[in-house]
Coordinates of C-alpha atoms in Angstrom, one line a residue:
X1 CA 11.7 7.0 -27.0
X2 CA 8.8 4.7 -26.4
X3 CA 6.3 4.4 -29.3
X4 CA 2.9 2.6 -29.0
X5 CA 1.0 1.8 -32.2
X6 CA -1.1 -0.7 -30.3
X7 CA -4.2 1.5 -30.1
X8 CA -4.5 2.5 -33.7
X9 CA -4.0 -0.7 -34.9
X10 CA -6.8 -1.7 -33.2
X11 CA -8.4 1.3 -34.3
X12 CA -8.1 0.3 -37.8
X13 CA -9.6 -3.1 -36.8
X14 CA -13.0 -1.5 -35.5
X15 CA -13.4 0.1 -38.7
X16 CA -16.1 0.2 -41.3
X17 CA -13.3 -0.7 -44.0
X18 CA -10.1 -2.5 -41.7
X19 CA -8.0 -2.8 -45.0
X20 CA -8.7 0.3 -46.0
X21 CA -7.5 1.5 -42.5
X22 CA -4.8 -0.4 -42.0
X23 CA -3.4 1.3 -45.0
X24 CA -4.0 4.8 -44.0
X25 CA -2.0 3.5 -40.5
X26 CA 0.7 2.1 -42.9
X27 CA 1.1 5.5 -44.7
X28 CA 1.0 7.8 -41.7
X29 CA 3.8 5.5 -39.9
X30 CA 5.4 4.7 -43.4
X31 CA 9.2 4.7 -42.8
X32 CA 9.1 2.7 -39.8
X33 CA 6.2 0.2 -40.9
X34 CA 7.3 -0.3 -44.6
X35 CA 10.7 -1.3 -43.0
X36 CA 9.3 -3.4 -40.9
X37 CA 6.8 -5.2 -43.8
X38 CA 10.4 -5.1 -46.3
X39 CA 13.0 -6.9 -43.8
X40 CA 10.4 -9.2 -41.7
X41 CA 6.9 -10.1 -43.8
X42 CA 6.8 -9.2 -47.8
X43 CA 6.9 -5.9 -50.0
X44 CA 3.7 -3.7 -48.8
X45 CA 2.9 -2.8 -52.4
X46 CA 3.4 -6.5 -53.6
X47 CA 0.3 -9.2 -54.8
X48 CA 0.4 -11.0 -51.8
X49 CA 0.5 -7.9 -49.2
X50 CA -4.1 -7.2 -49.2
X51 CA -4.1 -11.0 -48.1
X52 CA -1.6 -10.6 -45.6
X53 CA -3.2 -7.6 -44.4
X54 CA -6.7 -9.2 -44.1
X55 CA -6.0 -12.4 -41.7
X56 CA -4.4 -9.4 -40.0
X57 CA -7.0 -7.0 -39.1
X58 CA -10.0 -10.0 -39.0
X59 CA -8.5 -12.2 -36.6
X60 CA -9.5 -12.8 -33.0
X61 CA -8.0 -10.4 -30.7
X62 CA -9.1 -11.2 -27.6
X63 CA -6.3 -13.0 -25.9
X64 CA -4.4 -9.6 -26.9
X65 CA -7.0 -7.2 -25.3
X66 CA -6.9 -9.4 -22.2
X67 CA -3.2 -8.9 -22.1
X68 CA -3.2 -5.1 -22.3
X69 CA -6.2 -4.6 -19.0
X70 CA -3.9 -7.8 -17.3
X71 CA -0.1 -6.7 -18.3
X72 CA 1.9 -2.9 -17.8
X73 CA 3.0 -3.5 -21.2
X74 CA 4.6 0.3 -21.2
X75 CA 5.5 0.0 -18.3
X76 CA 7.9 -2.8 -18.7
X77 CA 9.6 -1.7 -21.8
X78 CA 10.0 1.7 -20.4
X79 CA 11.9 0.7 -17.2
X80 CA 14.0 -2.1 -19.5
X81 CA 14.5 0.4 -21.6
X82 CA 16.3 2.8 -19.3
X83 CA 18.2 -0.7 -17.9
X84 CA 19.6 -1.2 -21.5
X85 CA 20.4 2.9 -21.7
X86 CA 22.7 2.9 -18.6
X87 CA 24.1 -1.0 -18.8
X88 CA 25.0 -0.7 -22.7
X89 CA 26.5 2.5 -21.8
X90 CA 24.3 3.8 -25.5
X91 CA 25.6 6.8 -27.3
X92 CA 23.1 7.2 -30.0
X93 CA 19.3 7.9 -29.5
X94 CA 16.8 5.0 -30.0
X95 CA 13.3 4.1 -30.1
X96 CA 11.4 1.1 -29.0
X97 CA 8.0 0.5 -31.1
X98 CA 5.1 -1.7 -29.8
X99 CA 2.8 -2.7 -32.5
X100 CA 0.8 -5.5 -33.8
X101 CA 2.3 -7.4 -36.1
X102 CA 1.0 -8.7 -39.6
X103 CA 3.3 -12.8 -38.8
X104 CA 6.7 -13.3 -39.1
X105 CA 9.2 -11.9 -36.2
X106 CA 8.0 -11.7 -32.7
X107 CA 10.6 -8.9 -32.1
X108 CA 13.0 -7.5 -34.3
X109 CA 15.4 -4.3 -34.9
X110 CA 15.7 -1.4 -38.0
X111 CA 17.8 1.6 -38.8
X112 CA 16.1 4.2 -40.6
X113 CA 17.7 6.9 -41.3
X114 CA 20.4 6.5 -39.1
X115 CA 18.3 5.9 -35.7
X116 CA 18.0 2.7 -34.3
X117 CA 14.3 1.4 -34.1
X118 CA 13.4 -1.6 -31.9
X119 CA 9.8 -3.3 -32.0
X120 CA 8.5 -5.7 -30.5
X121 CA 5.3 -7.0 -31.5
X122 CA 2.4 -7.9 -28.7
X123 CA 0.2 -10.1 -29.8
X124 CA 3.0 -12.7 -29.2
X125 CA 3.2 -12.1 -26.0
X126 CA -0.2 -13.7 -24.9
X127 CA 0.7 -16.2 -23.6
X128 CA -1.1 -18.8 -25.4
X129 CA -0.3 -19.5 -29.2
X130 CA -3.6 -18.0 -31.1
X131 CA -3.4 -19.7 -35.2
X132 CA -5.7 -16.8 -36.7
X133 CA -2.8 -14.1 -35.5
X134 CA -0.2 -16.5 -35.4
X135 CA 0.6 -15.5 -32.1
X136 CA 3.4 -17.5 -30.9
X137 CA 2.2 -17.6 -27.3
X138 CA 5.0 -16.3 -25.2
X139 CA 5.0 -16.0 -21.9
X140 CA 4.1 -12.0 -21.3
X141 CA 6.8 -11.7 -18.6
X142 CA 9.5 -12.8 -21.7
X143 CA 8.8 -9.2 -23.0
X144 CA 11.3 -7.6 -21.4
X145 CA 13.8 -10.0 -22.8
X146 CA 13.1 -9.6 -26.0
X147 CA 14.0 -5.7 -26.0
X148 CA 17.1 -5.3 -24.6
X149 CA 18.0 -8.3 -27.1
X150 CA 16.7 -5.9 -29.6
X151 CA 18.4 -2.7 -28.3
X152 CA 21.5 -4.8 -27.9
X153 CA 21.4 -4.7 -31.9
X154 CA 21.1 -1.6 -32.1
X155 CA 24.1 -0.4 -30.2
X156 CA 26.5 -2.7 -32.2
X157 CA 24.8 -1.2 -35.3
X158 CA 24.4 2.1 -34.5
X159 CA 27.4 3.6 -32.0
X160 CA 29.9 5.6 -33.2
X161 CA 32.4 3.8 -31.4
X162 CA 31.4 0.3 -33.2
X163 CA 34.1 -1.6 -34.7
X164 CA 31.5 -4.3 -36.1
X165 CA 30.9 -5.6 -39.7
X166 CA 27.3 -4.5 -39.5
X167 CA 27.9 -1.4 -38.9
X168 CA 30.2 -0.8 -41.2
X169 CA 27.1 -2.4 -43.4
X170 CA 24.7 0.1 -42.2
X171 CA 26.7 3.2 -42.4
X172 CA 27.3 2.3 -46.4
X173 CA 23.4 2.2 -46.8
X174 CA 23.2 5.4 -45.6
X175 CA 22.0 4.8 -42.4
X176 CA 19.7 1.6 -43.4
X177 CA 19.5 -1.6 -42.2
X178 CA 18.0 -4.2 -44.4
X179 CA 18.8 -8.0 -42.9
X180 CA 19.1 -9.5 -46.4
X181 CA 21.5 -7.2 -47.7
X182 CA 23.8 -7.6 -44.3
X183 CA 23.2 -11.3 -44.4
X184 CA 24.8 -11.7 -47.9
X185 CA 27.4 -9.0 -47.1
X186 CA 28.5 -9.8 -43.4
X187 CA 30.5 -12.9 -42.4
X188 CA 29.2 -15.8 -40.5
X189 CA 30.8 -14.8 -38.0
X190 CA 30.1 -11.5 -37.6
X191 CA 26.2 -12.8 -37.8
X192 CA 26.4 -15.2 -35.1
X193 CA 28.6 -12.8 -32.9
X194 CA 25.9 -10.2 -33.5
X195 CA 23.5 -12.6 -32.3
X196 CA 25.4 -14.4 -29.4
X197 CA 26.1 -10.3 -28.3
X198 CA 21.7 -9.5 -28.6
X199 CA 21.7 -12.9 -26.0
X200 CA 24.2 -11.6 -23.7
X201 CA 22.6 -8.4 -23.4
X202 CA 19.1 -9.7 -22.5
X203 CA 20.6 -11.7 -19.9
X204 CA 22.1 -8.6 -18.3
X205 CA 19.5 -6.5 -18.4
X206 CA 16.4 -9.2 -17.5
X207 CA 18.0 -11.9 -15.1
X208 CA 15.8 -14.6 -13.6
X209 CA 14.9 -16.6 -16.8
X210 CA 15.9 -19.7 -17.7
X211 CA 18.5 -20.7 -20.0
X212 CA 16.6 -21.4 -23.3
X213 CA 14.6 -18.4 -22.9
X214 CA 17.5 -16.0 -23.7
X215 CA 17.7 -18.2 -27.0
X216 CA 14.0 -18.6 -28.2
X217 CA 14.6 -22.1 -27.9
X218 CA 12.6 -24.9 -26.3
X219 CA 13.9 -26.4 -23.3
X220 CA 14.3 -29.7 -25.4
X221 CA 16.0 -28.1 -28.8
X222 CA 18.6 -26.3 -25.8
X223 CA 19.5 -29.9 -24.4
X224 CA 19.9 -30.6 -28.0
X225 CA 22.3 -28.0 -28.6
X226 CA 24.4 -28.5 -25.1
X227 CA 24.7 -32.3 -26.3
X228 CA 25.8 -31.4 -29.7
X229 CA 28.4 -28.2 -28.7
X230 CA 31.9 -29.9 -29.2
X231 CA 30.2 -30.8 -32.7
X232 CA 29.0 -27.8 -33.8
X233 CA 32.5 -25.7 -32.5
X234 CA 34.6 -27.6 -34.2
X235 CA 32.2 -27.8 -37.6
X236 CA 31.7 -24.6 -37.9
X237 CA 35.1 -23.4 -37.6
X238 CA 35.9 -23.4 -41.6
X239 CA 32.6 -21.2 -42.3
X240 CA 33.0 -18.6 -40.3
X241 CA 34.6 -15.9 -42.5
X242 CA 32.6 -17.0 -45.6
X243 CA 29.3 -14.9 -46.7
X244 CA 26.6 -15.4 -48.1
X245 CA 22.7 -15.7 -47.6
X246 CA 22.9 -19.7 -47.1
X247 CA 24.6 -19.5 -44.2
X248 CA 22.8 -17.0 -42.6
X249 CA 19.7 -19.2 -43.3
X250 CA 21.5 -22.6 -42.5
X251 CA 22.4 -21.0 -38.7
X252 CA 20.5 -18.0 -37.8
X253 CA 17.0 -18.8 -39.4
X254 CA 14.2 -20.8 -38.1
X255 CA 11.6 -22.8 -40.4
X256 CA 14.6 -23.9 -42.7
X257 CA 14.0 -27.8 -44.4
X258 CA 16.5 -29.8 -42.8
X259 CA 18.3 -30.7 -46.2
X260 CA 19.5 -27.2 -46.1
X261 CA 20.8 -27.1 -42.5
X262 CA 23.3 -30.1 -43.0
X263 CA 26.8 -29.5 -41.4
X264 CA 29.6 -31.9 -42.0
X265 CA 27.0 -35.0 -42.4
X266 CA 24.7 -33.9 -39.6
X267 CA 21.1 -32.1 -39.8
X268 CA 21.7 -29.3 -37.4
X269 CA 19.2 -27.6 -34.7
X270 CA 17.4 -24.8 -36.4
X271 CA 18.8 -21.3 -35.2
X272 CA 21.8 -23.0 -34.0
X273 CA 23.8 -19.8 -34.9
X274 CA 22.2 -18.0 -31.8
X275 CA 24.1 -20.7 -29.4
X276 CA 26.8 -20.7 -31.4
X277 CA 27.4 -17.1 -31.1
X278 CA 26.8 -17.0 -27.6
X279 CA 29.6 -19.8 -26.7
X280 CA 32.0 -17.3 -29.1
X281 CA 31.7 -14.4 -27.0
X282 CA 31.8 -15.2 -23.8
X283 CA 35.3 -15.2 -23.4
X284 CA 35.2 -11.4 -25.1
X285 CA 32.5 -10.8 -22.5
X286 CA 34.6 -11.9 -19.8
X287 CA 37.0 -10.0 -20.6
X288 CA 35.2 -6.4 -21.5
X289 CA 32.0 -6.7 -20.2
X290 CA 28.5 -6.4 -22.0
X291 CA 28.9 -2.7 -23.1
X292 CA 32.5 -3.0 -24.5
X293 CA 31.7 -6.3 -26.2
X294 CA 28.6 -5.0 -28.1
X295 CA 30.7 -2.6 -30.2
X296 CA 33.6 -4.9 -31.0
X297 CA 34.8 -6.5 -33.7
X298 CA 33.9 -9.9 -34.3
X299 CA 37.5 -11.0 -35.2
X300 CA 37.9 -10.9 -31.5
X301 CA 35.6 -14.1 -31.4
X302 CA 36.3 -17.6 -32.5
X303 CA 34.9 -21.0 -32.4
X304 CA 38.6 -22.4 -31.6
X305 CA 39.1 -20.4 -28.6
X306 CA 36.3 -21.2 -26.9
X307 CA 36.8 -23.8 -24.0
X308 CA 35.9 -27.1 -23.8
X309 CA 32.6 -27.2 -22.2
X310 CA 32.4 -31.4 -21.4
X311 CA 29.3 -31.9 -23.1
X312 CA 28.5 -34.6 -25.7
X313 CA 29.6 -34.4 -29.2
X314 CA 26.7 -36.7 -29.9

């Protein structure tokens, strides 16, 4: 089910007290938003939350409101939506949230109460990066993308027919999906397989991009990684099956000091973990398809059996 929050957030904005109404739109939409606010920004009820809240509903909007007269935002999610239902073969029900976000993710995925919840927040999607919203400036076109990556998630976290780590993880939580607690309790490479899974997925549903897009990379940090791809295969390799938050950070996290995302003597790209995974299952994908490979186990993906690809080991 598609979900738009877009119009009461701006709502709230127009308001004689925003904070005040950006709370009241937090309580009525509680269990998705205070999910969202607990895996991706800070603790709603926390010191720092009225602040956050603040540069949220003051900040110029209008590269957003030009996007919604300009851009079929509904539109597009609804038709990738129904791509990602039939091509992911999905056996739970799901629902794809647009809202305004308060910073952090650009687009992310929950389980509450058992149901998978994509969101994917607009204001990103401008494209042109705005610093009071801290709009990223994606290209609006990229939205698509970005949900079926989301949905992808959801399938490997949510079908009763996965064999996956995470949702193993979500089914203990009783149906909840908190990224901290599945980074310190899933392997590496169950994370990066996760990830290099979400990738494959967008590239089946939303074809036509090109390569670094499907990543959230630059063009220049993709080079980077194609240059560095025997390295980081082989390096990795000893990782894998450890857990732990730090490697979740070192891999799969952006914004991470370099001293912390040193790999055998070598400061690696941030988010490498999203290539990484990728290489790892495309010889599962070959093999099973998109659908299949979503709900399998990630012990059917290593590093060593990837094939050589010729690039640099730089």
């Amino acid at each position: 089910m598609l979900i738009n929050l877009v119009p009461q957030f701006l709502a709230a904005m127009t308001a004689s007290d925003p904070v005040e109404a950006y709370r009241r739109y937090l309580d009525e939409h509680s269990l998705v938003l205070r999910s969202y606010w607990q895996n991706y920004i800070l603790d709603p009820d926390g010191p720092h939350a009225e602040e956050v809240i603040r540069r949220a509903v003051t900040a110029d909007r209008r590269d957003l409101t030009a996007l919604l007269k300009q851009f079929d935002i509904e539109g597009v999610v609804s038709e990738t939506t129904a791509k990602c239902e039939e091509k992911f073969e999905t056996d739970r029900p799901f629902d794809v949230y647009l809202m305004v976000g308060v910073g952090g993710a650009n687009a992310g995925e929950l389980v509450v109460g058992g149901r998978g919840i994509a969101f994917v927040c607009v204001e990103h999607f401008t494209g042109r990066p705005n610093a009071e919203s801290l709009g990223l400036g994606l290209r609006p076109e990229l939205l698509g993308l970005w949900v079926a990556h989301e949905v992808a998630h959801l399938v490997r976290y949510t079908s009763p027919t996965s064999r996956s780590e995470l949702a193993t993880i979500v089914r203990s939580m009783n149906g909840y999906y908190d990224c901290w607690e599945a980074g310190s309790r899933a392997t590496l490479r169950e994370l990066m397989v996760n990830e290099g899974l979400a990738v494959a997925g967008a590239r089946a549903i939303a074809s036509g991009f090109e390569s670094w897009d499907y990543f959230g990379y630059s063009r220049r940090a993709y080079r980077r990684l194609r240059q560095l791809d025997a390295f980081l295969l082989r390096s990795v390799q000893p990782d894998l099956d450890r857990r732990g938050l730090g490697y979740r950070l070192r891999y799969l996290v952006g914004g991470v000091p370099p001293t912390q995302r040193i790999v055998r003597g070598k400061v690696i790209p941030e988010r490498s973990g999203y290539y990484l995974g990728y290489r790892m299952i495309e010889p599962l994908l070959g093999r099973c398809g998109i659908a299949r490979a979503l709900r399998e186990a990630a012990a059917e993906c290593s590093a060593s059996d990837v094939p050589e690809s010729g690039a640099q080991t730089a």
